[in-house]
Short mmCIF file of N, CA, C and O in Angstrom, two decimals:
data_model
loop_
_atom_site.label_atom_id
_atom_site.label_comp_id
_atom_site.label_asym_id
_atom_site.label_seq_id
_atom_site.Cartn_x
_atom_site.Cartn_y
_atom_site.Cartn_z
N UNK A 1 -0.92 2.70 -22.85
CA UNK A 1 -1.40 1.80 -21.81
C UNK A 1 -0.21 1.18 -21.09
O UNK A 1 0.84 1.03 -21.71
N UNK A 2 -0.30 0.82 -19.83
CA UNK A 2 0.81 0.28 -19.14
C UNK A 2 0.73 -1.27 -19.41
O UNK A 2 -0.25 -2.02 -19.49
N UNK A 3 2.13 -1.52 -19.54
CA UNK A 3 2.35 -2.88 -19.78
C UNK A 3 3.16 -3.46 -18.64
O UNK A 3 3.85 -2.69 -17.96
N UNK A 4 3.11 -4.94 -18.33
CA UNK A 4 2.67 -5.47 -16.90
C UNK A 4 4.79 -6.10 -17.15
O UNK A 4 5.25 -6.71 -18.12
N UNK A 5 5.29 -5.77 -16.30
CA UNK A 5 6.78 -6.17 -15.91
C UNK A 5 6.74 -7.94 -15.99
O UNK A 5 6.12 -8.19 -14.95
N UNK A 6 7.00 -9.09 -16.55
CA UNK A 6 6.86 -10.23 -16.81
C UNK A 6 7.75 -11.02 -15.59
O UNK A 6 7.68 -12.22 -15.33
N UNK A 7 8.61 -9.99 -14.90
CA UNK A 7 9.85 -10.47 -13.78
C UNK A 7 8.59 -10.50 -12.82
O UNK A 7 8.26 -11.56 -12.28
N UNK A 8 7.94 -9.42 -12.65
CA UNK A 8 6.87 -9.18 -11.35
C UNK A 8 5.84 -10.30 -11.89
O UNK A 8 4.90 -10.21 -11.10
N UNK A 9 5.59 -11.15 -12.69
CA UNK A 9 4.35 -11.68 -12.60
C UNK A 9 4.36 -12.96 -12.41
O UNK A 9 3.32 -13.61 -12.51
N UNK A 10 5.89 -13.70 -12.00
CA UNK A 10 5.90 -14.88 -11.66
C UNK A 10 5.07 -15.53 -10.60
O UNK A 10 4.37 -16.54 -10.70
N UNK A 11 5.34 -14.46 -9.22
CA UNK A 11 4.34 -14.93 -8.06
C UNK A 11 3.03 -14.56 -8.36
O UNK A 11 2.37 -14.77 -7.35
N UNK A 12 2.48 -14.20 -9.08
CA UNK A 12 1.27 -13.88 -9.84
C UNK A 12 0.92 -15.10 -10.75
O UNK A 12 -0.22 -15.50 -10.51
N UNK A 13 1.43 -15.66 -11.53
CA UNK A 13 0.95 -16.88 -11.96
C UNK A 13 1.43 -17.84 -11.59
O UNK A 13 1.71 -18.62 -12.50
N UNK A 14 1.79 -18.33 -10.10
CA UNK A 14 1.97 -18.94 -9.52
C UNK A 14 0.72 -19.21 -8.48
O UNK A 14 0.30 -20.35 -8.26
N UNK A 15 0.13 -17.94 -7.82
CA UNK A 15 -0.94 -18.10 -7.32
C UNK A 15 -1.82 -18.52 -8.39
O UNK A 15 -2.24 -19.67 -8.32
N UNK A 16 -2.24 -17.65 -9.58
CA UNK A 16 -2.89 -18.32 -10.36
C UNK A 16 -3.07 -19.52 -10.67
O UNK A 16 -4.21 -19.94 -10.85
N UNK A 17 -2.09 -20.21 -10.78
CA UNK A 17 -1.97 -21.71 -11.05
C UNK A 17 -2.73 -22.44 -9.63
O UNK A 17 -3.73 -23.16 -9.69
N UNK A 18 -1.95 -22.02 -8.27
CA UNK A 18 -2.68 -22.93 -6.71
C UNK A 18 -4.34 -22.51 -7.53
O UNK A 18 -4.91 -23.47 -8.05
N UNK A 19 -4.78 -21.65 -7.59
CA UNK A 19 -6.24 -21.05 -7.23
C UNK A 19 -6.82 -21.89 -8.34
O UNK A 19 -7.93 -22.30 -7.99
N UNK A 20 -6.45 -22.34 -9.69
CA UNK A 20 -6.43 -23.34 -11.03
C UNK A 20 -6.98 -24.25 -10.02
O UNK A 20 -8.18 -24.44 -9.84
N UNK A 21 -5.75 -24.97 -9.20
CA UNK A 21 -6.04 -25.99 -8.85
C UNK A 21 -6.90 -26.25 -7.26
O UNK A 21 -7.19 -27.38 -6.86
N UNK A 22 -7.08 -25.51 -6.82
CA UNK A 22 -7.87 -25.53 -5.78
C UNK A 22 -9.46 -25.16 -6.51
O UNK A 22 -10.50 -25.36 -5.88
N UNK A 23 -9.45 -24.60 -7.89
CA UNK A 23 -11.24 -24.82 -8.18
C UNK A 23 -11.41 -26.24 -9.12
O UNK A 23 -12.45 -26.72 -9.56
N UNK A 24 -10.20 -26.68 -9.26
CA UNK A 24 -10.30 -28.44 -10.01
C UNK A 24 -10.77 -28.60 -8.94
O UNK A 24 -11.94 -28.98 -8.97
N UNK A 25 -10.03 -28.36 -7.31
CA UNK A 25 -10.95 -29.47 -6.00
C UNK A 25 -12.26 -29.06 -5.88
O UNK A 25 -13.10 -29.89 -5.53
N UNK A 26 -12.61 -27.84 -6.14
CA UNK A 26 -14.21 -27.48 -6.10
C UNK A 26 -15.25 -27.96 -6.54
O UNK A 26 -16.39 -27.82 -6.08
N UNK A 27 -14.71 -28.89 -7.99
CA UNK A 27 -15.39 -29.86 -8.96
C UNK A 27 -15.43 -30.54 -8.21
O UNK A 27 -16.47 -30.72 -7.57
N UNK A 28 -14.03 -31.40 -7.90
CA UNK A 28 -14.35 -32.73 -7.40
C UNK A 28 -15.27 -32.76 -6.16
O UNK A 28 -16.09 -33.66 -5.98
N UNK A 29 -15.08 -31.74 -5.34
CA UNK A 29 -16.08 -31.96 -4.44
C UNK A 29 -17.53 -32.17 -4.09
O UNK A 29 -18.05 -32.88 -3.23
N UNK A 30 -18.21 -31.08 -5.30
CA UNK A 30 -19.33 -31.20 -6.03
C UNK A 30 -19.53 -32.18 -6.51
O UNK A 30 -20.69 -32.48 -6.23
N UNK A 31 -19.06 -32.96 -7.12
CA UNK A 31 -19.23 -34.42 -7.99
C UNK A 31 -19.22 -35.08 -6.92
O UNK A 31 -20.32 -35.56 -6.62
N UNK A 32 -18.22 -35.31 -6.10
CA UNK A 32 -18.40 -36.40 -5.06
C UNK A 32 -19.55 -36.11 -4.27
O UNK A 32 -19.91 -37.15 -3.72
N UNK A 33 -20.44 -34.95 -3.93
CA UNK A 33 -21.46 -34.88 -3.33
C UNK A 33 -21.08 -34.39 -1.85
O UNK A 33 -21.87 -34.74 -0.98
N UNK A 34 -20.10 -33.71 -1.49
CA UNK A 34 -19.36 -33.10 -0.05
C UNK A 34 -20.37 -31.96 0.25
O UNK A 34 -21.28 -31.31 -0.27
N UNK A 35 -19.50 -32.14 1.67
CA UNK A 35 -20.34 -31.39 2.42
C UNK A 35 -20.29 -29.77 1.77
O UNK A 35 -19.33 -29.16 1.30
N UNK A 36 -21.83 -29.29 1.94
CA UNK A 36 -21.50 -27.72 1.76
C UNK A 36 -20.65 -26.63 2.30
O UNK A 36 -20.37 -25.60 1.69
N UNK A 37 -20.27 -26.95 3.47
CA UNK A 37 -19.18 -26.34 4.05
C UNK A 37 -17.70 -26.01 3.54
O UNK A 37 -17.06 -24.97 3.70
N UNK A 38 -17.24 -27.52 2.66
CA UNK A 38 -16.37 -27.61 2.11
C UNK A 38 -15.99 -26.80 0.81
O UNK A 38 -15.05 -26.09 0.48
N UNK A 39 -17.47 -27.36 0.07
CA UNK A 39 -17.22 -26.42 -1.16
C UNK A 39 -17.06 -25.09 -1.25
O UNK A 39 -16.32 -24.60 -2.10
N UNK A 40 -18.01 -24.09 -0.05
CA UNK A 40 -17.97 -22.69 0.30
C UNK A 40 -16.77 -22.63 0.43
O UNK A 40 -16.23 -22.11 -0.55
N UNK A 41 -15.68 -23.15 1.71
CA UNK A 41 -14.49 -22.90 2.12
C UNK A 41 -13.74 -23.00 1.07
O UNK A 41 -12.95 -22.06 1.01
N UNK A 42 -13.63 -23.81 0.14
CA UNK A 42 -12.96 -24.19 -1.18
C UNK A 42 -12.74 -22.93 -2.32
O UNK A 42 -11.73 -22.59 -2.94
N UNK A 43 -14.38 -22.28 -2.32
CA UNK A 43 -14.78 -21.51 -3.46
C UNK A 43 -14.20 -20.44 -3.01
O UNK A 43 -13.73 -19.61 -3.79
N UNK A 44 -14.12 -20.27 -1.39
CA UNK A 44 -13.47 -18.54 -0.69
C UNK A 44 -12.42 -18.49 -0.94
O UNK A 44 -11.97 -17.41 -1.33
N UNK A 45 -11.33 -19.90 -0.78
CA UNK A 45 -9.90 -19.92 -0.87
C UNK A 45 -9.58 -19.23 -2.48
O UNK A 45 -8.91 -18.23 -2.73
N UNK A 46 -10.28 -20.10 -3.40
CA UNK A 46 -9.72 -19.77 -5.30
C UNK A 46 -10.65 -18.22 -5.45
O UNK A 46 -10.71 -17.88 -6.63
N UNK A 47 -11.33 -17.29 -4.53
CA UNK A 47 -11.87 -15.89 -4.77
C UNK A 47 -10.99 -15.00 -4.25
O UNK A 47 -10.74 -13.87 -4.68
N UNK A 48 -10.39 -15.72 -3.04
CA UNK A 48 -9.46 -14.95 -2.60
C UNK A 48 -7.88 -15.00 -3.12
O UNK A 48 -7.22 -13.97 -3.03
N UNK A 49 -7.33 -16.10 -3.63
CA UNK A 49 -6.37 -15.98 -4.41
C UNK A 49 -6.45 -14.66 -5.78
O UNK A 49 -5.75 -13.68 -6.07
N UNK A 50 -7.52 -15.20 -6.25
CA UNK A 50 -7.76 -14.25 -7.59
C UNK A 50 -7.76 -13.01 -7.22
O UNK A 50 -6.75 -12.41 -7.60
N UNK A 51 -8.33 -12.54 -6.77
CA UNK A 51 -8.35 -11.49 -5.49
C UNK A 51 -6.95 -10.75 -5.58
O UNK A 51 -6.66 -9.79 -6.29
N UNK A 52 -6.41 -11.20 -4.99
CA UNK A 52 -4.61 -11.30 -4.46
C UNK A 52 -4.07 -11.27 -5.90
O UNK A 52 -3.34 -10.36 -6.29
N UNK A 53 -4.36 -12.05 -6.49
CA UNK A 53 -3.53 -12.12 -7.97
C UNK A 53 -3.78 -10.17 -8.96
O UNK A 53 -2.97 -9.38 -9.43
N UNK A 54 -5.61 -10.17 -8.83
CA UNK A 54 -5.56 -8.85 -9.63
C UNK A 54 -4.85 -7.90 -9.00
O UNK A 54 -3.92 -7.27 -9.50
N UNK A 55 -5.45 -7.76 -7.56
CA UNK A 55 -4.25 -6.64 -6.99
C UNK A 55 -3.12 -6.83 -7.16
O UNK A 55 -2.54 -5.76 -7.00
N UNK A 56 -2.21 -7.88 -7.47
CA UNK A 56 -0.74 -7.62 -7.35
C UNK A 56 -0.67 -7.30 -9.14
O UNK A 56 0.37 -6.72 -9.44
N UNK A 57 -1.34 -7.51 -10.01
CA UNK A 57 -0.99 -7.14 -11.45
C UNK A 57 -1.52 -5.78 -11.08
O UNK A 57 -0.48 -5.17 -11.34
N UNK A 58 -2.39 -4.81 -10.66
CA UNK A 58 -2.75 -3.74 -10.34
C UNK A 58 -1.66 -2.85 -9.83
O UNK A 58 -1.38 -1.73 -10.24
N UNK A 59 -1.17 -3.42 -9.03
CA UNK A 59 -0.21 -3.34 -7.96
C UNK A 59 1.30 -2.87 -9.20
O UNK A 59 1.98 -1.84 -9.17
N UNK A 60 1.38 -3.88 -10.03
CA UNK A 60 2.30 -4.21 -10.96
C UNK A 60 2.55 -2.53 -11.84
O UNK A 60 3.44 -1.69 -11.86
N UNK A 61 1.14 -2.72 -12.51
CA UNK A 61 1.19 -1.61 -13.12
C UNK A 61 1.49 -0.34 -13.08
O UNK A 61 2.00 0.44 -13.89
N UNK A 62 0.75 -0.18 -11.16
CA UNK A 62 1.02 1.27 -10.79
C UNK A 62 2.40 1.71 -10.77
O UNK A 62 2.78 2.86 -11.00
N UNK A 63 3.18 0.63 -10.44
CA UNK A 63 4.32 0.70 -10.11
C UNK A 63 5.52 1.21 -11.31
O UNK A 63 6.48 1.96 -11.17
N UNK A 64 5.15 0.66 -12.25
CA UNK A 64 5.84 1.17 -13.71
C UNK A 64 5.36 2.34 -14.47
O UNK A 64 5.94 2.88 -15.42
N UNK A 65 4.01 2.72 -13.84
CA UNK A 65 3.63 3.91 -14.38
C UNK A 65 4.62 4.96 -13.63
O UNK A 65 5.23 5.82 -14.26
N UNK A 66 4.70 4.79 -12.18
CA UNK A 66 5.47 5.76 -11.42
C UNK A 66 7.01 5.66 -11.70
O UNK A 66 7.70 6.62 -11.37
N UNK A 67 7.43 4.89 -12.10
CA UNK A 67 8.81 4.95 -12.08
C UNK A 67 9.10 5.06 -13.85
O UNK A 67 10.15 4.81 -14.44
N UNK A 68 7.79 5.53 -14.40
CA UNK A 68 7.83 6.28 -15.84
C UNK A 68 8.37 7.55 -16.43
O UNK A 68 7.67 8.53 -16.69
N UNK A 69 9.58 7.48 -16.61
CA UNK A 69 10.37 8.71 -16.69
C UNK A 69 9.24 9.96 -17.07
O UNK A 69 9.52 11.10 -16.69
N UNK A 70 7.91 9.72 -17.84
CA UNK A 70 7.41 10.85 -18.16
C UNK A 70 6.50 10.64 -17.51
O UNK A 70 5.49 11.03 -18.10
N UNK A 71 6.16 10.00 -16.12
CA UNK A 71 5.21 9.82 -15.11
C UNK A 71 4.02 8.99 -15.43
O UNK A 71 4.09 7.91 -16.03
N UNK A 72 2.85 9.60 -14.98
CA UNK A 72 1.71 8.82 -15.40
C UNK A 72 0.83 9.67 -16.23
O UNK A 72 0.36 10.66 -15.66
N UNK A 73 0.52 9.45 -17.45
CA UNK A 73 -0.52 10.47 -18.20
C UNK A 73 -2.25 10.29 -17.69
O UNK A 73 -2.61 9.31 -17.04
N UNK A 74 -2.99 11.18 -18.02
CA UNK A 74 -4.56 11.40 -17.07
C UNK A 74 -5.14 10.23 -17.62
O UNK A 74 -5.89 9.59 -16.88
N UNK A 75 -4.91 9.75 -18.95
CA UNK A 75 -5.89 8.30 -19.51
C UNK A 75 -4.77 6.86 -18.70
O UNK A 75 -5.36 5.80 -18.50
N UNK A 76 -3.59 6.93 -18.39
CA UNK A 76 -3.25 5.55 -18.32
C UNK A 76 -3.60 5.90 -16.46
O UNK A 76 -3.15 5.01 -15.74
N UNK A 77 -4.30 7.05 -15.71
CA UNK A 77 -4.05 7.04 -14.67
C UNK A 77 -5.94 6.46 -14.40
O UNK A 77 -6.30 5.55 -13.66
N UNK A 78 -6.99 7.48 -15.40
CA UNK A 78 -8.39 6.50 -15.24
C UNK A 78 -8.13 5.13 -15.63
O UNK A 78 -8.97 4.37 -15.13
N UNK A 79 -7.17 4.46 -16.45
CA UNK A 79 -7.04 2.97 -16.88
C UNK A 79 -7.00 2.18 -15.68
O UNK A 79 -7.61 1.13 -15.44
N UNK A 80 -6.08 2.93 -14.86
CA UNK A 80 -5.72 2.10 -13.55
C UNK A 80 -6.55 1.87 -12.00
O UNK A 80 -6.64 1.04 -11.10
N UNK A 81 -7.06 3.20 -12.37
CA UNK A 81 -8.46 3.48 -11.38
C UNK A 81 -9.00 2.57 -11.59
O UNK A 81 -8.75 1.57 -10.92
N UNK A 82 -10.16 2.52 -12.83
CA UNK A 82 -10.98 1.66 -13.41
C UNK A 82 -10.65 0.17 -12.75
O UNK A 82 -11.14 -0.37 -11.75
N UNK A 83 -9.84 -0.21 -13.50
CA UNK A 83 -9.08 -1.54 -13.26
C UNK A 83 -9.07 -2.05 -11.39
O UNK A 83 -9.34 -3.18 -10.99
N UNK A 84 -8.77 -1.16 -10.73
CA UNK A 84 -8.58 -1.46 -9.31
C UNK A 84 -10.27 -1.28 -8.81
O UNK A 84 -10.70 -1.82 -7.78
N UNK A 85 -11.03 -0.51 -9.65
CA UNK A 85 -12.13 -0.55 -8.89
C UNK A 85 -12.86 -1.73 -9.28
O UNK A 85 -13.80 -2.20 -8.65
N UNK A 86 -12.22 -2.32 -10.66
CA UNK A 86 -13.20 -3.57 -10.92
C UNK A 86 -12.58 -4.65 -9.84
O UNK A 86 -13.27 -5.63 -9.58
N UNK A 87 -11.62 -4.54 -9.37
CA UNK A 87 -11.44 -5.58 -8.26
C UNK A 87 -12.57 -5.13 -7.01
O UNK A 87 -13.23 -5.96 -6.38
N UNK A 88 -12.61 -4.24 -6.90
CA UNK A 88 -13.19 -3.82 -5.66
C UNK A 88 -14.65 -4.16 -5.49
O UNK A 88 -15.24 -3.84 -4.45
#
């Protein structure tokens, strides 16, 4: 199985972390009783981070499979399919 480069995943859990904290504001907004507009716009921003985050670990992986001296084998290549289609 491909294992994820820890140098490449800084800006990856970095978004992770904004998108953390932009669905803490999703609570608060809900609790405070805000407008529905807000919370939608709120909920699109932390779907679309996550979003952004799987593709770039997706992104991550393909990338070390290819620059795999013995390439990519047929199971770590459905692993990666799979994986990108569950983003999709």
């Amino acid at each position: 199985m491909v294992t994820l480069n820890t140098d490449d995943m800084t800006p990856v859990i970095n978004r992770l972390r904004r998108a953390q904290g932009q669905l803490g504001g999703v609570i608060r907004l809900i609790e405070e009783g805000r407008d529905c507009r807000d919370v939608v716009t709120q909920l699109a921003a932390v779907n679309r981070a996550l979003d952004r985050a799987g593709f770039a670990i997706v992104s991550s992986g393909m990338r070390e499979c290819m620059s795999s001296p013995e390439g990519i084998n047929a199971e770590d290549q459905a692993t990666m399919e799979k994986l990108f289609l569950t983003l999709a």
